[in-house]
């Protein structure tokens, strides 16, 4: 797929997403939060759902969790031009509650479309919600973070959600190890 068709597919999906009324979250959202970054990136990060700042701005991971994510990306030499970032849900759940199964079911087609268009070489789930959705329902973040699985032939892993590190800074050391592992994985792809 050439770059123009990737961009076209993503902007078509984004347009459809911006008009989506498939679940009740459309009633309370300010903005749909589709995705950001480079559509040719080798690595795609998948978070959970927009928070307050994301709902207001229309961009994923712009709040406190996003700033922490940026630090880990910088630590392994990556910037927004090297990654694509999206969420399982494109609309904010009220009071940042966990997504409901029916909300995920209504929204998942957009994420799958993004994965299909971007064709990342590696997918990294941020937290348990996206890991349980893309890796498997029995995924346990404390047990399984930093391990590699497959998503339709694409290597996929999960790390702690940055918001979890804000609540429990003791997890930061494990996050560093997981990002170093990701750095190595990306390096192996280009060797
Ligand atoms: N948390 C998420 O999972 N996604 C965002 O975009 C922001 C916070």
PDB file of C-alpha atoms and ligand atoms in Angstrom:
ATOM      1  CA  UNK A   1       0.000   0.000   0.000  1.00  0.00           C
ATOM      2  CA  UNK A   2       1.477   3.382  -0.897  1.00  0.00           C
ATOM      3  CA  UNK A   3       1.495   6.320   1.477  1.00  0.00           C
ATOM      4  CA  UNK A   4      -1.346   8.141  -0.258  1.00  0.00           C
ATOM      5  CA  UNK A   5      -3.705   5.239   0.092  1.00  0.00           C
ATOM      6  CA  UNK A   6      -2.713   4.763   3.745  1.00  0.00           C
ATOM      7  CA  UNK A   7      -3.498   8.435   4.394  1.00  0.00           C
ATOM      8  CA  UNK A   8      -6.734   8.174   2.406  1.00  0.00           C
ATOM      9  CA  UNK A   9      -7.878   5.062   4.259  1.00  0.00           C
ATOM     10  CA  UNK A  10      -7.109   6.618   7.633  1.00  0.00           C
ATOM     11  CA  UNK A  11      -8.767   9.916   6.831  1.00  0.00           C
ATOM     12  CA  UNK A  12     -11.848   8.068   5.526  1.00  0.00           C
ATOM     13  CA  UNK A  13     -11.989   6.050   8.758  1.00  0.00           C
ATOM     14  CA  UNK A  14     -11.489   9.195  10.834  1.00  0.00           C
ATOM     15  CA  UNK A  15     -14.304  10.943   9.039  1.00  0.00           C
ATOM     16  CA  UNK A  16     -16.638   7.984   9.615  1.00  0.00           C
ATOM     17  CA  UNK A  17     -15.530   7.812  13.251  1.00  0.00           C
ATOM     18  CA  UNK A  18     -16.256  11.510  13.789  1.00  0.00           C
ATOM     19  CA  UNK A  19     -19.895  10.868  12.831  1.00  0.00           C
ATOM     20  CA  UNK A  20     -20.208   7.597  14.805  1.00  0.00           C
ATOM     21  CA  UNK A  21     -23.280   7.172  17.014  1.00  0.00           C
ATOM     22  CA  UNK A  22     -22.946   3.425  17.585  1.00  0.00           C
ATOM     23  CA  UNK A  23     -22.873   3.681  21.394  1.00  0.00           C
ATOM     24  CA  UNK A  24     -24.023   6.073  24.105  1.00  0.00           C
ATOM     25  CA  UNK A  25     -20.585   7.691  24.470  1.00  0.00           C
ATOM     26  CA  UNK A  26     -21.417   9.849  21.454  1.00  0.00           C
ATOM     27  CA  UNK A  27     -23.877  11.739  23.712  1.00  0.00           C
ATOM     28  CA  UNK A  28     -21.208  12.870  26.187  1.00  0.00           C
ATOM     29  CA  UNK A  29     -18.091  13.298  24.050  1.00  0.00           C
ATOM     30  CA  UNK A  30     -16.664  16.688  23.147  1.00  0.00           C
ATOM     31  CA  UNK A  31     -14.441  15.288  20.393  1.00  0.00           C
ATOM     32  CA  UNK A  32     -13.808  11.921  18.855  1.00  0.00           C
ATOM     33  CA  UNK A  33     -10.172  10.971  19.513  1.00  0.00           C
ATOM     34  CA  UNK A  34      -9.052   8.974  16.503  1.00  0.00           C
ATOM     35  CA  UNK A  35      -5.265   8.645  16.536  1.00  0.00           C
ATOM     36  CA  UNK A  36      -2.003  10.493  16.006  1.00  0.00           C
ATOM     37  CA  UNK A  37       1.520   9.955  14.779  1.00  0.00           C
ATOM     38  CA  UNK A  38       3.086   8.582  11.638  1.00  0.00           C
ATOM     39  CA  UNK A  39       1.010   6.205   9.520  1.00  0.00           C
ATOM     40  CA  UNK A  40       4.256   4.621   8.274  1.00  0.00           C
ATOM     41  CA  UNK A  41       5.583   3.993  11.768  1.00  0.00           C
ATOM     42  CA  UNK A  42       6.985   0.526  12.528  1.00  0.00           C
ATOM     43  CA  UNK A  43       5.377   0.561  15.962  1.00  0.00           C
ATOM     44  CA  UNK A  44       1.795   1.212  16.976  1.00  0.00           C
ATOM     45  CA  UNK A  45       0.780   1.887  20.585  1.00  0.00           C
ATOM     46  CA  UNK A  46      -2.769   1.110  21.650  1.00  0.00           C
ATOM     47  CA  UNK A  47      -4.209   2.692  24.789  1.00  0.00           C
ATOM     48  CA  UNK A  48      -7.594   2.354  26.422  1.00  0.00           C
ATOM     49  CA  UNK A  49      -9.807   5.379  25.867  1.00  0.00           C
ATOM     50  CA  UNK A  50      -9.554   9.166  25.833  1.00  0.00           C
ATOM     51  CA  UNK A  51      -9.401  10.990  29.154  1.00  0.00           C
ATOM     52  CA  UNK A  52     -10.563  14.526  29.856  1.00  0.00           C
ATOM     53  CA  UNK A  53      -7.692  16.338  28.111  1.00  0.00           C
ATOM     54  CA  UNK A  54      -7.941  14.046  25.088  1.00  0.00           C
ATOM     55  CA  UNK A  55     -11.716  14.549  24.864  1.00  0.00           C
ATOM     56  CA  UNK A  56     -11.184  18.314  24.900  1.00  0.00           C
ATOM     57  CA  UNK A  57      -8.330  18.355  22.384  1.00  0.00           C
ATOM     58  CA  UNK A  58      -9.294  15.447  20.078  1.00  0.00           C
ATOM     59  CA  UNK A  59      -5.766  13.976  20.376  1.00  0.00           C
ATOM     60  CA  UNK A  60      -4.768  10.782  22.221  1.00  0.00           C
ATOM     61  CA  UNK A  61      -2.314  10.848  25.122  1.00  0.00           C
ATOM     62  CA  UNK A  62      -1.961  14.595  25.627  1.00  0.00           C
ATOM     63  CA  UNK A  63      -2.623  14.581  29.403  1.00  0.00           C
ATOM     64  CA  UNK A  64      -0.384  13.490  32.286  1.00  0.00           C
ATOM     65  CA  UNK A  65      -0.250   9.849  31.114  1.00  0.00           C
ATOM     66  CA  UNK A  66       0.710  11.030  27.636  1.00  0.00           C
ATOM     67  CA  UNK A  67       3.531  13.183  28.966  1.00  0.00           C
ATOM     68  CA  UNK A  68       4.906  10.174  30.813  1.00  0.00           C
ATOM     69  CA  UNK A  69       4.576   8.027  27.685  1.00  0.00           C
ATOM     70  CA  UNK A  70       6.574  10.670  25.776  1.00  0.00           C
ATOM     71  CA  UNK A  71       9.383  10.278  28.322  1.00  0.00           C
ATOM     72  CA  UNK A  72       9.629   6.525  27.794  1.00  0.00           C
ATOM     73  CA  UNK A  73       9.560   7.023  24.022  1.00  0.00           C
ATOM     74  CA  UNK A  74      12.348   9.580  24.285  1.00  0.00           C
ATOM     75  CA  UNK A  75      14.307   7.183  26.520  1.00  0.00           C
ATOM     76  CA  UNK A  76      14.503   4.700  23.612  1.00  0.00           C
ATOM     77  CA  UNK A  77      15.075   7.408  21.016  1.00  0.00           C
ATOM     78  CA  UNK A  78      11.548   7.606  19.589  1.00  0.00           C
ATOM     79  CA  UNK A  79       9.365  10.631  18.892  1.00  0.00           C
ATOM     80  CA  UNK A  80       5.866  11.118  17.515  1.00  0.00           C
ATOM     81  CA  UNK A  81       7.263  10.749  13.995  1.00  0.00           C
ATOM     82  CA  UNK A  82       8.329   7.160  14.768  1.00  0.00           C
ATOM     83  CA  UNK A  83       5.088   5.852  16.243  1.00  0.00           C
ATOM     84  CA  UNK A  84       1.356   5.711  15.643  1.00  0.00           C
ATOM     85  CA  UNK A  85      -0.891   5.974  18.712  1.00  0.00           C
ATOM     86  CA  UNK A  86      -4.550   5.027  19.026  1.00  0.00           C
ATOM     87  CA  UNK A  87      -7.009   3.781  21.626  1.00  0.00           C
ATOM     88  CA  UNK A  88      -9.520   0.945  21.838  1.00  0.00           C
ATOM     89  CA  UNK A  89     -12.310   3.498  22.382  1.00  0.00           C
ATOM     90  CA  UNK A  90     -12.450   6.724  20.434  1.00  0.00           C
ATOM     91  CA  UNK A  91     -14.803   8.509  22.851  1.00  0.00           C
ATOM     92  CA  UNK A  92     -14.285   9.271  26.527  1.00  0.00           C
ATOM     93  CA  UNK A  93     -16.169   7.120  29.048  1.00  0.00           C
ATOM     94  CA  UNK A  94     -17.731   9.360  31.733  1.00  0.00           C
ATOM     95  CA  UNK A  95     -15.438   9.838  34.756  1.00  0.00           C
ATOM     96  CA  UNK A  96     -12.810   7.707  32.971  1.00  0.00           C
ATOM     97  CA  UNK A  97     -14.550   4.470  33.945  1.00  0.00           C
ATOM     98  CA  UNK A  98     -13.467   1.244  32.219  1.00  0.00           C
ATOM     99  CA  UNK A  99     -14.947   0.719  28.754  1.00  0.00           C
ATOM    100  CA  UNK A 100     -18.069  -1.457  28.686  1.00  0.00           C
ATOM    101  CA  UNK A 101     -17.919  -4.585  26.512  1.00  0.00           C
ATOM    102  CA  UNK A 102     -20.628  -3.202  24.224  1.00  0.00           C
ATOM    103  CA  UNK A 103     -18.680   0.053  23.804  1.00  0.00           C
ATOM    104  CA  UNK A 104     -15.568  -1.896  22.816  1.00  0.00           C
ATOM    105  CA  UNK A 105     -17.601  -4.030  20.421  1.00  0.00           C
ATOM    106  CA  UNK A 106     -19.120  -0.934  18.824  1.00  0.00           C
ATOM    107  CA  UNK A 107     -15.731   0.772  18.419  1.00  0.00           C
ATOM    108  CA  UNK A 108     -13.232  -2.003  17.719  1.00  0.00           C
ATOM    109  CA  UNK A 109     -13.726  -1.868  13.939  1.00  0.00           C
ATOM    110  CA  UNK A 110     -12.036   1.544  13.859  1.00  0.00           C
ATOM    111  CA  UNK A 111      -8.946   0.263  15.672  1.00  0.00           C
ATOM    112  CA  UNK A 112      -8.772  -2.834  13.472  1.00  0.00           C
ATOM    113  CA  UNK A 113      -9.034  -0.555  10.439  1.00  0.00           C
ATOM    114  CA  UNK A 114      -6.174   1.565  11.770  1.00  0.00           C
ATOM    115  CA  UNK A 115      -3.997  -1.506  12.333  1.00  0.00           C
ATOM    116  CA  UNK A 116      -4.800  -2.765   8.839  1.00  0.00           C
ATOM    117  CA  UNK A 117      -3.937   0.594   7.260  1.00  0.00           C
ATOM    118  CA  UNK A 118      -0.786   1.369   9.264  1.00  0.00           C
ATOM    119  CA  UNK A 119       0.487  -2.220   9.059  1.00  0.00           C
ATOM    120  CA  UNK A 120       2.836  -1.805  12.033  1.00  0.00           C
ATOM    121  CA  UNK A 121       5.700  -4.248  12.406  1.00  0.00           C
ATOM    122  CA  UNK A 122       5.126  -4.277  16.159  1.00  0.00           C
ATOM    123  CA  UNK A 123       2.093  -3.456  18.322  1.00  0.00           C
ATOM    124  CA  UNK A 124       2.413  -2.401  21.965  1.00  0.00           C
ATOM    125  CA  UNK A 125      -0.661  -2.340  24.183  1.00  0.00           C
ATOM    126  CA  UNK A 126      -0.694   0.290  26.905  1.00  0.00           C
ATOM    127  CA  UNK A 127      -2.376  -1.383  29.856  1.00  0.00           C
ATOM    128  CA  UNK A 128      -4.683  -4.298  30.402  1.00  0.00           C
ATOM    129  CA  UNK A 129      -7.778  -3.074  28.537  1.00  0.00           C
ATOM    130  CA  UNK A 130      -6.148  -3.046  25.110  1.00  0.00           C
ATOM    131  CA  UNK A 131      -4.078  -6.152  25.932  1.00  0.00           C
ATOM    132  CA  UNK A 132      -7.177  -8.132  26.877  1.00  0.00           C
ATOM    133  CA  UNK A 133      -8.860  -6.980  23.693  1.00  0.00           C
ATOM    134  CA  UNK A 134      -5.989  -7.637  21.255  1.00  0.00           C
ATOM    135  CA  UNK A 135      -3.957 -10.381  22.957  1.00  0.00           C
ATOM    136  CA  UNK A 136      -6.602 -12.320  24.854  1.00  0.00           C
ATOM    137  CA  UNK A 137      -9.187 -12.194  27.621  1.00  0.00           C
ATOM    138  CA  UNK A 138      -6.953 -14.101  30.038  1.00  0.00           C
ATOM    139  CA  UNK A 139      -4.111 -11.553  29.728  1.00  0.00           C
ATOM    140  CA  UNK A 140      -2.900 -10.379  33.157  1.00  0.00           C
ATOM    141  CA  UNK A 141      -0.826  -7.198  33.022  1.00  0.00           C
ATOM    142  CA  UNK A 142       1.289  -7.876  36.143  1.00  0.00           C
ATOM    143  CA  UNK A 143       2.064 -11.400  34.925  1.00  0.00           C
ATOM    144  CA  UNK A 144       2.265 -10.913  31.166  1.00  0.00           C
ATOM    145  CA  UNK A 145       3.664  -7.400  30.504  1.00  0.00           C
ATOM    146  CA  UNK A 146       6.855  -7.466  28.467  1.00  0.00           C
ATOM    147  CA  UNK A 147       6.102 -10.860  26.871  1.00  0.00           C
ATOM    148  CA  UNK A 148       5.641 -11.245  23.126  1.00  0.00           C
ATOM    149  CA  UNK A 149       2.491 -12.653  21.518  1.00  0.00           C
ATOM    150  CA  UNK A 150       1.097 -12.476  17.980  1.00  0.00           C
ATOM    151  CA  UNK A 151      -1.773 -10.493  16.519  1.00  0.00           C
ATOM    152  CA  UNK A 152      -2.586 -11.826  13.041  1.00  0.00           C
ATOM    153  CA  UNK A 153       1.100 -12.475  12.452  1.00  0.00           C
ATOM    154  CA  UNK A 154       2.278  -9.175  13.980  1.00  0.00           C
ATOM    155  CA  UNK A 155       4.389  -9.323  17.171  1.00  0.00           C
ATOM    156  CA  UNK A 156       2.408  -7.768  20.012  1.00  0.00           C
ATOM    157  CA  UNK A 157       3.337  -6.996  23.592  1.00  0.00           C
ATOM    158  CA  UNK A 158       1.889  -5.004  26.466  1.00  0.00           C
ATOM    159  CA  UNK A 159       3.404  -2.637  28.980  1.00  0.00           C
ATOM    160  CA  UNK A 160       1.830  -0.969  31.996  1.00  0.00           C
ATOM    161  CA  UNK A 161      -0.487   1.888  31.212  1.00  0.00           C
ATOM    162  CA  UNK A 162       1.406   5.120  31.986  1.00  0.00           C
ATOM    163  CA  UNK A 163      -1.493   6.172  34.255  1.00  0.00           C
ATOM    164  CA  UNK A 164      -0.775   3.071  36.374  1.00  0.00           C
ATOM    165  CA  UNK A 165       2.780   4.329  36.873  1.00  0.00           C
ATOM    166  CA  UNK A 166       1.457   7.679  38.037  1.00  0.00           C
ATOM    167  CA  UNK A 167      -0.566   5.817  40.679  1.00  0.00           C
ATOM    168  CA  UNK A 168       2.272   3.415  41.582  1.00  0.00           C
ATOM    169  CA  UNK A 169       5.761   4.749  40.737  1.00  0.00           C
ATOM    170  CA  UNK A 170       7.301   1.432  41.901  1.00  0.00           C
ATOM    171  CA  UNK A 171       6.296   0.036  38.499  1.00  0.00           C
ATOM    172  CA  UNK A 172       8.637   2.447  36.698  1.00  0.00           C
ATOM    173  CA  UNK A 173      11.624   0.128  36.804  1.00  0.00           C
ATOM    174  CA  UNK A 174       9.637  -2.633  35.044  1.00  0.00           C
ATOM    175  CA  UNK A 175       8.494  -0.086  32.459  1.00  0.00           C
ATOM    176  CA  UNK A 176      12.101   0.822  31.710  1.00  0.00           C
ATOM    177  CA  UNK A 177      12.953  -2.855  31.196  1.00  0.00           C
ATOM    178  CA  UNK A 178       9.932  -3.317  28.886  1.00  0.00           C
ATOM    179  CA  UNK A 179      10.875  -0.258  26.805  1.00  0.00           C
ATOM    180  CA  UNK A 180      14.455  -1.495  26.518  1.00  0.00           C
ATOM    181  CA  UNK A 181      13.036  -4.783  25.256  1.00  0.00           C
ATOM    182  CA  UNK A 182      10.966  -2.865  22.698  1.00  0.00           C
ATOM    183  CA  UNK A 183      14.039  -0.925  21.609  1.00  0.00           C
ATOM    184  CA  UNK A 184      15.846  -4.221  21.036  1.00  0.00           C
ATOM    185  CA  UNK A 185      12.885  -5.686  19.133  1.00  0.00           C
ATOM    186  CA  UNK A 186      12.795  -2.658  16.794  1.00  0.00           C
ATOM    187  CA  UNK A 187      16.547  -2.838  16.318  1.00  0.00           C
ATOM    188  CA  UNK A 188      16.295  -6.537  15.400  1.00  0.00           C
ATOM    189  CA  UNK A 189      13.718  -5.647  12.711  1.00  0.00           C
ATOM    190  CA  UNK A 190      16.184  -3.383  10.953  1.00  0.00           C
ATOM    191  CA  UNK A 191      19.282  -5.607  11.335  1.00  0.00           C
TER     192      UNK A 191
HETATM  193  N1  LIG B   1      -5.335   7.044  28.481  1.00  0.00           N
HETATM  194  C1  LIG B   1      -5.556   6.303  27.382  1.00  0.00           C
HETATM  195  O1  LIG B   1      -5.657   5.087  27.446  1.00  0.00           O
HETATM  196  N2  LIG B   1      -5.629   6.939  26.226  1.00  0.00           N
HETATM  197  C2  LIG B   1      -5.472   8.245  26.077  1.00  0.00           C
HETATM  198  O2  LIG B   1      -5.546   8.742  24.965  1.00  0.00           O
HETATM  199  C3  LIG B   1      -5.242   9.002  27.254  1.00  0.00           C
HETATM  200  C4  LIG B   1      -5.178   8.389  28.440  1.00  0.00           C
END
